[in-house]
Amino acid sequence: MDKRRYFFTSESVGEGHPDKLCDQVSDAILDACLRDDPESRVACETFASTSLVLIGGEITTKTFVDFQQVVREVAKSIGYTNPDYGLDFQSMAVLDMIHSQSPDISQGVSGTGLDEYRGQQGAGDQGMMFGFACTETEELMPLPITLAHKILIKATELRKTGAIRWLRPDAKSQVTVEYEGRKPIRVEAVVVSHQHDPDVSYDEIKEAVIGKIVRPVLEPTGLVDAKTKFYINPTGRFVVGGPFGDTGLTGRKIIVDTYGGAGRHGGGAFSGKDPTKVDRSAAYAARYVAKNIVAAGLAGYCEIELAYAIGVPFPVSVMVDTFGTSTAPEAKIEEVVGKVFDLSPSGIIKMLDLRRPIYQKTASYGHFGRKDFPWERTDKASELKRLL
């Protein structure tokens, strides 16, 4: 293996980031539909700006959803509770531009399209989806994105408990890790930009962010040293943030949502889409397959590509790439994957039990690497190992 030294960087954004606000609104609406009607078809997009949240897209459901209430509850839970932040859950405008799903899409998904696929649930769109896993962390995720998420999770905890009272909802982090070959050997740099109240000094911000947020997360890794660089609010001031500082849109943080750039991405966003949309469900399935392959000890690094055609009830291609780390031929692993996992659109939904209101929680701090979600299980690892 190449032992050259190099740096790799990944970023995360907090739940108060304007794009993440939108992702959470879209997924909260999805959850509200699925709660009473598991067969709901949802493709919800959200736009946020100063004192405004606009929702649009296609929803077909048998249940009633109070969209106004759902949107305001999300903003409140994040911490947009003060007009000074540029968005306040009580006073903001909420505009609803939702309509029903196109019948052309519906017939392909419902199995009422072409005769050869009649009666079988088809994919909700064409496209390719990737899943990734590696041995860099106990979550079987790349280290840089894992650390970037954990820094912001810690910051949110301290903000919401009042331990650091001057923190506001918007935040971003970035972690650069130095590698030797595939092995992480140290943290080279950390960037944290966190929104704050106007009357706190820069020195207080820097001291608190490094001492109470960054070091408690990073030092247990043993990868911080005297040369690690810390860049805290590099512009010197971050008072104006959230949708007041920058507009937000659903689906604009797809690399934050996945592997921080360490694995490839098919380009499709996740939030606001029900599980008939393979952009979401097949990406979850690909992660599930890749993680079980690595958990089985069959590879140190594994990437899965799945591809689908709209209305077609099976994947048009399945690819396994272990980057030269596998203990069995990749062609054999692909063969076994086809026996262990049902990767048809309907099979994925059943295998991962996806017609449930589980999605709002995915919409911040990454869709992968957290034990809460069914695609993070490693329950197929022993069967993969036995067959290989």
Short mmCIF file of C-alpha atoms in Angstrom, two decimals:
data_model
loop_
_atom_site.label_atom_id
_atom_site.label_comp_id
_atom_site.label_asym_id
_atom_site.label_seq_id
_atom_site.Cartn_x
_atom_site.Cartn_y
_atom_site.Cartn_z
CA MET A 1 0.00 0.00 0.00
CA ASP A 2 1.17 3.54 -0.77
CA LYS A 3 2.47 5.04 2.50
CA ARG A 4 2.65 8.63 1.29
CA ARG A 5 1.47 11.33 3.66
CA TYR A 6 -1.40 13.57 2.63
CA PHE A 7 -4.21 15.67 4.10
CA PHE A 8 -7.95 15.12 3.73
CA THR A 9 -10.61 17.61 4.86
CA SER A 10 -14.34 17.29 5.51
CA GLU A 11 -16.90 19.82 6.72
CA SER A 12 -20.15 19.71 8.64
CA VAL A 13 -22.84 22.30 9.27
CA GLY A 14 -25.03 22.70 12.33
CA GLU A 15 -28.78 22.22 12.56
CA GLY A 16 -29.25 26.01 12.49
CA HIS A 17 -27.48 26.41 9.15
CA PRO A 18 -30.06 27.74 6.64
CA ASP A 19 -29.74 24.72 4.33
CA LYS A 20 -30.08 22.33 7.27
CA LEU A 21 -33.13 24.21 8.53
CA CYS A 22 -34.68 23.50 5.14
CA ASP A 23 -33.68 19.84 5.18
CA GLN A 24 -35.27 19.42 8.61
CA VAL A 25 -38.50 21.14 7.54
CA SER A 26 -38.77 18.91 4.45
CA ASP A 27 -38.17 15.77 6.49
CA ALA A 28 -40.53 16.85 9.28
CA ILE A 29 -43.27 17.21 6.67
CA LEU A 30 -42.39 13.75 5.30
CA ASP A 31 -42.60 12.29 8.82
CA ALA A 32 -45.95 13.96 9.43
CA CYS A 33 -47.34 12.36 6.27
CA LEU A 34 -45.93 8.90 6.98
CA ARG A 35 -47.13 8.91 10.59
CA ASP A 36 -50.76 8.36 9.57
CA ASP A 37 -50.33 7.23 5.95
CA PRO A 38 -47.26 5.03 5.36
CA GLU A 39 -48.02 4.97 1.62
CA SER A 40 -47.65 8.76 1.29
CA ARG A 41 -45.75 10.02 -1.74
CA VAL A 42 -43.67 13.03 -0.76
CA ALA A 43 -41.16 15.22 -2.58
CA CYS A 44 -40.98 18.35 -0.46
CA GLU A 45 -38.60 21.26 -1.05
CA THR A 46 -38.04 24.16 1.34
CA PHE A 47 -36.64 27.65 0.83
CA ALA A 48 -35.75 29.96 3.72
CA SER A 49 -34.83 33.63 3.79
CA THR A 50 -35.22 36.54 6.17
CA SER A 51 -38.44 36.03 8.16
CA LEU A 52 -39.73 33.60 5.52
CA VAL A 53 -40.01 29.85 4.93
CA LEU A 54 -41.52 28.61 1.67
CA ILE A 55 -42.46 24.96 1.10
CA GLY A 56 -43.20 23.45 -2.30
CA GLY A 57 -43.16 20.19 -4.21
CA GLU A 58 -45.42 17.20 -4.67
CA ILE A 59 -47.31 15.39 -1.91
CA THR A 60 -50.03 12.76 -2.28
CA THR A 61 -51.34 11.52 1.07
CA LYS A 62 -54.56 10.41 2.73
CA THR A 63 -53.82 12.24 5.97
CA PHE A 64 -54.14 15.90 6.90
CA VAL A 65 -50.95 17.74 7.80
CA ASP A 66 -50.89 21.22 9.29
CA PHE A 67 -47.88 22.44 7.34
CA GLN A 68 -47.78 25.77 9.19
CA GLN A 69 -47.47 24.05 12.54
CA VAL A 70 -44.83 21.58 11.35
CA VAL A 71 -42.63 24.35 9.91
CA ARG A 72 -42.89 26.51 13.02
CA GLU A 73 -42.14 23.60 15.36
CA VAL A 74 -38.94 22.80 13.44
CA ALA A 75 -37.75 26.41 13.63
CA LYS A 76 -38.56 26.52 17.34
CA SER A 77 -36.74 23.25 18.10
CA ILE A 78 -33.59 24.50 16.35
CA GLY A 79 -33.59 27.72 18.36
CA TYR A 80 -35.00 30.33 15.99
CA THR A 81 -37.00 31.94 18.79
CA ASN A 82 -35.85 35.55 18.59
CA PRO A 83 -36.60 38.16 15.88
CA ASP A 84 -33.02 39.40 16.30
CA TYR A 85 -31.86 36.16 14.63
CA GLY A 86 -33.64 37.14 11.40
CA LEU A 87 -36.04 34.22 11.74
CA ASP A 88 -38.52 33.73 14.57
CA PHE A 89 -40.83 30.72 14.65
CA GLN A 90 -43.80 32.79 15.79
CA SER A 91 -43.56 35.84 13.53
CA MET A 92 -42.06 34.39 10.32
CA ALA A 93 -44.16 33.97 7.19
CA VAL A 94 -44.82 30.40 6.00
CA LEU A 95 -45.86 30.01 2.35
CA ASP A 96 -47.33 26.73 1.05
CA MET A 97 -46.90 25.82 -2.65
CA ILE A 98 -47.51 22.04 -2.34
CA HIS A 99 -49.37 20.08 -5.02
CA SER A 100 -49.93 16.37 -5.77
CA GLN A 101 -47.52 13.92 -7.41
CA SER A 102 -47.42 13.70 -11.22
CA PRO A 103 -49.53 10.75 -12.51
CA ASP A 104 -46.70 9.87 -14.94
CA ILE A 105 -44.33 9.23 -12.04
CA SER A 106 -47.02 7.56 -9.95
CA GLN A 107 -47.82 4.87 -12.52
CA GLY A 108 -44.18 3.77 -12.69
CA VAL A 109 -43.82 3.55 -8.94
CA SER A 110 -47.19 1.85 -8.45
CA GLY A 111 -46.59 -0.79 -11.12
CA THR A 112 -49.31 0.40 -13.47
CA GLY A 113 -46.96 1.46 -16.28
CA LEU A 114 -45.39 -0.83 -18.91
CA ASP A 115 -46.90 -4.33 -19.15
CA GLU A 116 -43.58 -6.09 -18.48
CA TYR A 117 -43.35 -4.46 -15.02
CA ARG A 118 -47.06 -4.35 -14.22
CA GLY A 119 -47.86 -5.12 -10.61
CA GLN A 120 -44.29 -4.54 -9.42
CA GLN A 121 -43.14 -1.43 -7.59
CA GLY A 122 -40.65 0.47 -9.75
CA ALA A 123 -37.97 2.98 -8.84
CA GLY A 124 -39.24 6.53 -8.43
CA ASP A 125 -36.49 7.89 -10.68
CA GLN A 126 -33.39 6.95 -12.60
CA GLY A 127 -29.88 7.53 -11.26
CA MET A 128 -26.93 6.05 -9.42
CA MET A 129 -26.38 5.91 -5.66
CA PHE A 130 -23.25 5.18 -3.65
CA GLY A 131 -22.63 3.68 -0.23
CA PHE A 132 -19.33 3.66 1.63
CA ALA A 133 -17.75 2.16 4.77
CA CYS A 134 -14.23 1.90 6.16
CA THR A 135 -12.37 0.92 9.31
CA GLU A 136 -11.18 4.42 10.29
CA THR A 137 -13.72 4.76 13.12
CA GLU A 138 -15.88 2.44 15.22
CA GLU A 139 -18.85 3.74 13.24
CA LEU A 140 -17.10 2.44 10.09
CA MET A 141 -17.08 5.98 8.72
CA PRO A 142 -14.28 8.25 7.45
CA LEU A 143 -12.62 10.06 10.36
CA PRO A 144 -12.73 13.71 9.12
CA ILE A 145 -16.50 13.88 8.63
CA THR A 146 -17.10 11.97 11.88
CA LEU A 147 -15.08 14.51 13.89
CA ALA A 148 -16.64 17.49 12.09
CA HIS A 149 -20.14 16.23 13.01
CA LYS A 150 -19.18 15.52 16.62
CA ILE A 151 -17.83 19.05 17.11
CA LEU A 152 -21.16 20.55 16.09
CA ILE A 153 -23.19 18.04 18.08
CA LYS A 154 -21.20 19.13 21.15
CA ALA A 155 -21.73 22.82 20.30
CA THR A 156 -25.48 22.29 19.96
CA GLU A 157 -25.60 20.52 23.30
CA LEU A 158 -23.85 23.41 25.05
CA ARG A 159 -26.04 25.98 23.28
CA LYS A 160 -29.33 24.29 24.11
CA THR A 161 -28.45 23.53 27.74
CA GLY A 162 -27.35 27.14 28.23
CA ALA A 163 -23.78 26.15 29.12
CA ILE A 164 -22.61 28.71 26.54
CA ARG A 165 -25.39 31.25 26.50
CA TRP A 166 -24.12 33.51 23.72
CA LEU A 167 -24.17 30.85 21.01
CA ARG A 168 -26.77 31.27 18.25
CA PRO A 169 -28.13 28.50 15.96
CA ASP A 170 -25.96 28.79 12.82
CA ALA A 171 -22.60 26.97 12.75
CA LYS A 172 -20.06 25.22 10.52
CA SER A 173 -17.03 23.05 11.26
CA GLN A 174 -14.18 21.60 9.20
CA VAL A 175 -11.53 19.06 10.13
CA THR A 176 -8.31 18.27 8.25
CA VAL A 177 -6.69 14.91 9.03
CA GLU A 178 -3.18 13.85 8.03
CA TYR A 179 -2.91 10.31 6.67
CA GLU A 180 -0.07 7.91 6.10
CA GLY A 181 -1.41 5.61 3.43
CA ARG A 182 -4.92 4.83 4.65
CA LYS A 183 -4.09 5.38 8.34
CA PRO A 184 -5.10 8.65 10.09
CA ILE A 185 -2.07 9.80 12.08
CA ARG A 186 -2.95 13.30 13.34
CA VAL A 187 -5.36 16.21 13.15
CA GLU A 188 -3.76 19.00 11.14
CA ALA A 189 -6.40 21.74 11.38
CA VAL A 190 -9.82 22.53 12.76
CA VAL A 191 -12.13 25.32 11.60
CA VAL A 192 -15.23 26.33 13.56
CA SER A 193 -17.43 29.26 12.60
CA HIS A 194 -20.23 29.70 15.11
CA GLN A 195 -22.87 32.40 15.22
CA HIS A 196 -22.90 34.39 18.46
CA ASP A 197 -24.51 37.31 20.29
CA PRO A 198 -23.13 40.77 19.41
CA ASP A 199 -21.84 41.65 22.88
CA VAL A 200 -19.31 38.82 23.37
CA SER A 201 -15.60 39.38 22.69
CA TYR A 202 -13.61 37.44 20.12
CA ASP A 203 -11.17 36.22 22.77
CA GLU A 204 -14.02 34.75 24.84
CA ILE A 205 -15.46 33.06 21.78
CA LYS A 206 -12.14 31.50 20.78
CA GLU A 207 -11.32 30.30 24.29
CA ALA A 208 -14.74 28.73 24.83
CA VAL A 209 -15.00 27.07 21.42
CA ILE A 210 -11.54 25.50 21.67
CA GLY A 211 -11.69 24.65 25.36
CA LYS A 212 -15.30 23.52 25.76
CA ILE A 213 -16.19 22.19 22.32
CA VAL A 214 -13.23 21.25 20.13
CA ARG A 215 -10.73 19.76 22.58
CA PRO A 216 -13.24 17.58 24.48
CA VAL A 217 -14.22 16.02 21.14
CA LEU A 218 -10.79 15.64 19.57
CA GLU A 219 -8.41 14.88 22.43
CA PRO A 220 -9.80 11.37 23.14
CA THR A 221 -8.65 10.42 19.62
CA GLY A 222 -5.02 11.04 20.58
CA LEU A 223 -4.51 12.76 17.21
CA VAL A 224 -4.20 16.37 18.41
CA ASP A 225 -0.64 17.60 18.84
CA ALA A 226 1.29 20.84 19.35
CA LYS A 227 1.16 21.57 15.62
CA THR A 228 -2.63 21.25 15.28
CA LYS A 229 -4.04 24.57 14.07
CA PHE A 230 -7.34 26.04 15.30
CA TYR A 231 -9.25 28.60 13.21
CA ILE A 232 -12.21 29.94 15.20
CA ASN A 233 -14.55 32.43 13.49
CA PRO A 234 -11.76 33.41 11.08
CA THR A 235 -13.53 36.62 9.96
CA GLY A 236 -13.54 37.81 13.57
CA ARG A 237 -17.31 38.20 13.85
CA PHE A 238 -20.36 36.01 13.10
CA VAL A 239 -23.48 37.74 14.45
CA VAL A 240 -25.60 37.77 11.28
CA GLY A 241 -26.39 34.18 10.34
CA GLY A 242 -29.11 31.68 9.55
CA PRO A 243 -31.57 32.55 6.77
CA PHE A 244 -30.98 36.26 7.51
CA GLY A 245 -27.32 35.92 6.50
CA ASP A 246 -27.80 33.43 3.67
CA THR A 247 -30.77 31.83 1.95
CA GLY A 248 -31.41 28.15 2.63
CA LEU A 249 -32.52 25.36 0.29
CA THR A 250 -33.31 21.68 0.75
CA GLY A 251 -30.69 19.28 -0.57
CA ARG A 252 -27.73 21.64 -0.81
CA LYS A 253 -25.46 19.83 1.66
CA ILE A 254 -25.23 16.37 0.09
CA ILE A 255 -21.55 15.82 0.94
CA VAL A 256 -22.13 16.84 4.56
CA ASP A 257 -25.02 14.36 4.59
CA THR A 258 -22.88 11.45 3.40
CA TYR A 259 -19.13 10.80 3.71
CA GLY A 260 -17.53 14.23 3.63
CA GLY A 261 -16.15 13.63 0.16
CA ALA A 262 -14.33 10.42 1.08
CA GLY A 263 -16.79 8.34 -0.94
CA ARG A 264 -18.39 9.18 -4.26
CA HIS A 265 -21.87 10.65 -4.53
CA GLY A 266 -24.53 10.07 -7.18
CA GLY A 267 -25.78 13.65 -6.89
CA GLY A 268 -29.29 13.06 -5.54
CA ALA A 269 -30.30 14.75 -2.29
CA PHE A 270 -32.17 12.87 0.45
CA SER A 271 -34.35 15.15 2.55
CA GLY A 272 -38.03 15.58 1.79
CA LYS A 273 -38.22 12.38 -0.29
CA ASP A 274 -40.29 9.34 0.63
CA PRO A 275 -38.61 5.91 0.30
CA THR A 276 -39.98 5.18 -3.17
CA LYS A 277 -37.37 7.71 -4.31
CA VAL A 278 -34.21 5.64 -4.79
CA ASP A 279 -32.09 8.78 -4.44
CA ARG A 280 -32.71 8.23 -0.76
CA SER A 281 -33.63 4.60 -0.14
CA ALA A 282 -30.98 3.08 -2.41
CA ALA A 283 -28.27 5.31 -0.92
CA TYR A 284 -29.28 3.94 2.47
CA ALA A 285 -29.23 0.39 1.10
CA ALA A 286 -25.78 0.93 -0.43
CA ARG A 287 -24.44 2.10 2.93
CA TYR A 288 -26.06 -0.95 4.59
CA VAL A 289 -24.33 -3.31 2.15
CA ALA A 290 -20.95 -1.58 2.38
CA LYS A 291 -21.01 -1.44 6.18
CA ASN A 292 -21.85 -5.13 6.50
CA ILE A 293 -19.04 -6.07 4.11
CA VAL A 294 -16.53 -4.12 6.21
CA ALA A 295 -18.02 -5.37 9.49
CA ALA A 296 -17.62 -8.93 8.21
CA GLY A 297 -13.89 -8.33 7.77
CA LEU A 298 -14.16 -8.84 4.02
CA ALA A 299 -12.60 -5.43 3.27
CA GLY A 300 -11.06 -2.46 5.05
CA TYR A 301 -12.66 -0.01 2.62
CA CYS A 302 -15.78 -0.66 0.55
CA GLU A 303 -17.85 1.38 -1.88
CA ILE A 304 -21.10 0.18 -3.44
CA GLU A 305 -22.73 1.67 -6.52
CA LEU A 306 -26.37 0.93 -7.34
CA ALA A 307 -28.18 2.24 -10.43
CA TYR A 308 -31.89 2.31 -11.30
CA ALA A 309 -34.28 3.23 -14.12
CA ILE A 310 -37.60 4.92 -13.36
CA GLY A 311 -40.44 2.41 -13.16
CA VAL A 312 -38.11 -0.61 -13.30
CA PRO A 313 -38.45 -2.94 -10.28
CA PHE A 314 -34.78 -3.96 -9.91
CA PRO A 315 -31.34 -2.30 -10.04
CA VAL A 316 -29.82 -2.06 -13.51
CA SER A 317 -26.30 -2.42 -12.04
CA VAL A 318 -24.54 -3.31 -8.78
CA MET A 319 -20.82 -2.62 -8.27
CA VAL A 320 -18.49 -3.42 -5.36
CA ASP A 321 -15.12 -1.63 -5.07
CA THR A 322 -12.85 -2.45 -2.12
CA PHE A 323 -9.85 -0.39 -3.27
CA GLY A 324 -7.59 -3.43 -3.08
CA THR A 325 -8.44 -4.18 0.57
CA SER A 326 -10.72 -7.21 0.14
CA THR A 327 -10.06 -10.74 1.36
CA ALA A 328 -12.14 -12.22 -1.49
CA PRO A 329 -12.51 -11.37 -5.20
CA GLU A 330 -14.83 -8.42 -5.75
CA ALA A 331 -16.80 -10.37 -8.37
CA LYS A 332 -17.51 -13.03 -5.74
CA ILE A 333 -18.56 -10.38 -3.20
CA GLU A 334 -20.97 -8.91 -5.77
CA GLU A 335 -22.45 -12.35 -6.34
CA VAL A 336 -23.00 -12.89 -2.63
CA VAL A 337 -24.45 -9.39 -2.16
CA GLY A 338 -27.17 -10.34 -4.66
CA LYS A 339 -28.08 -13.36 -2.52
CA VAL A 340 -28.07 -11.63 0.87
CA PHE A 341 -29.68 -8.26 0.06
CA ASP A 342 -32.90 -7.56 -1.86
CA LEU A 343 -31.97 -4.36 -3.69
CA SER A 344 -35.23 -3.93 -5.60
CA PRO A 345 -37.04 -0.68 -4.65
CA SER A 346 -39.74 -2.61 -2.78
CA GLY A 347 -37.16 -4.95 -1.24
CA ILE A 348 -35.15 -2.04 0.17
CA ILE A 349 -38.24 -0.49 1.75
CA LYS A 350 -39.15 -3.79 3.38
CA MET A 351 -35.58 -4.72 4.38
CA LEU A 352 -34.97 -1.39 6.14
CA ASP A 353 -38.58 -0.74 7.22
CA LEU A 354 -38.58 2.70 5.62
CA ARG A 355 -42.29 3.59 5.63
CA ARG A 356 -41.99 5.10 9.11
CA PRO A 357 -41.56 8.67 10.44
CA ILE A 358 -37.79 8.36 11.07
CA TYR A 359 -36.45 11.02 8.77
CA GLN A 360 -36.28 14.38 10.54
CA LYS A 361 -33.49 13.07 12.75
CA THR A 362 -31.41 12.21 9.68
CA ALA A 363 -31.50 15.80 8.44
CA SER A 364 -28.68 17.12 10.62
CA TYR A 365 -25.24 15.73 11.53
CA GLY A 366 -25.20 13.18 8.71
CA HIS A 367 -27.40 10.33 7.52
CA PHE A 368 -24.67 7.76 8.23
CA GLY A 369 -22.54 6.72 11.17
CA ARG A 370 -25.23 6.94 13.87
CA LYS A 371 -26.77 3.87 15.49
CA ASP A 372 -30.32 5.24 15.36
CA PHE A 373 -30.95 4.20 11.78
CA PRO A 374 -31.72 0.72 10.36
CA TRP A 375 -29.16 1.02 7.54
CA GLU A 376 -26.44 1.21 10.21
CA ARG A 377 -27.10 -2.35 11.42
CA THR A 378 -24.44 -5.00 10.81
CA ASP A 379 -26.85 -7.94 11.09
CA LYS A 380 -25.88 -9.36 7.67
CA ALA A 381 -22.15 -9.54 8.38
CA SER A 382 -22.15 -13.14 9.63
CA GLU A 383 -24.14 -14.36 6.62
CA LEU A 384 -21.79 -12.59 4.20
CA LYS A 385 -18.80 -14.15 5.96
CA ARG A 386 -20.38 -17.62 5.86
CA LEU A 387 -21.15 -17.44 2.13
CA LEU A 388 -17.64 -16.25 1.29
#
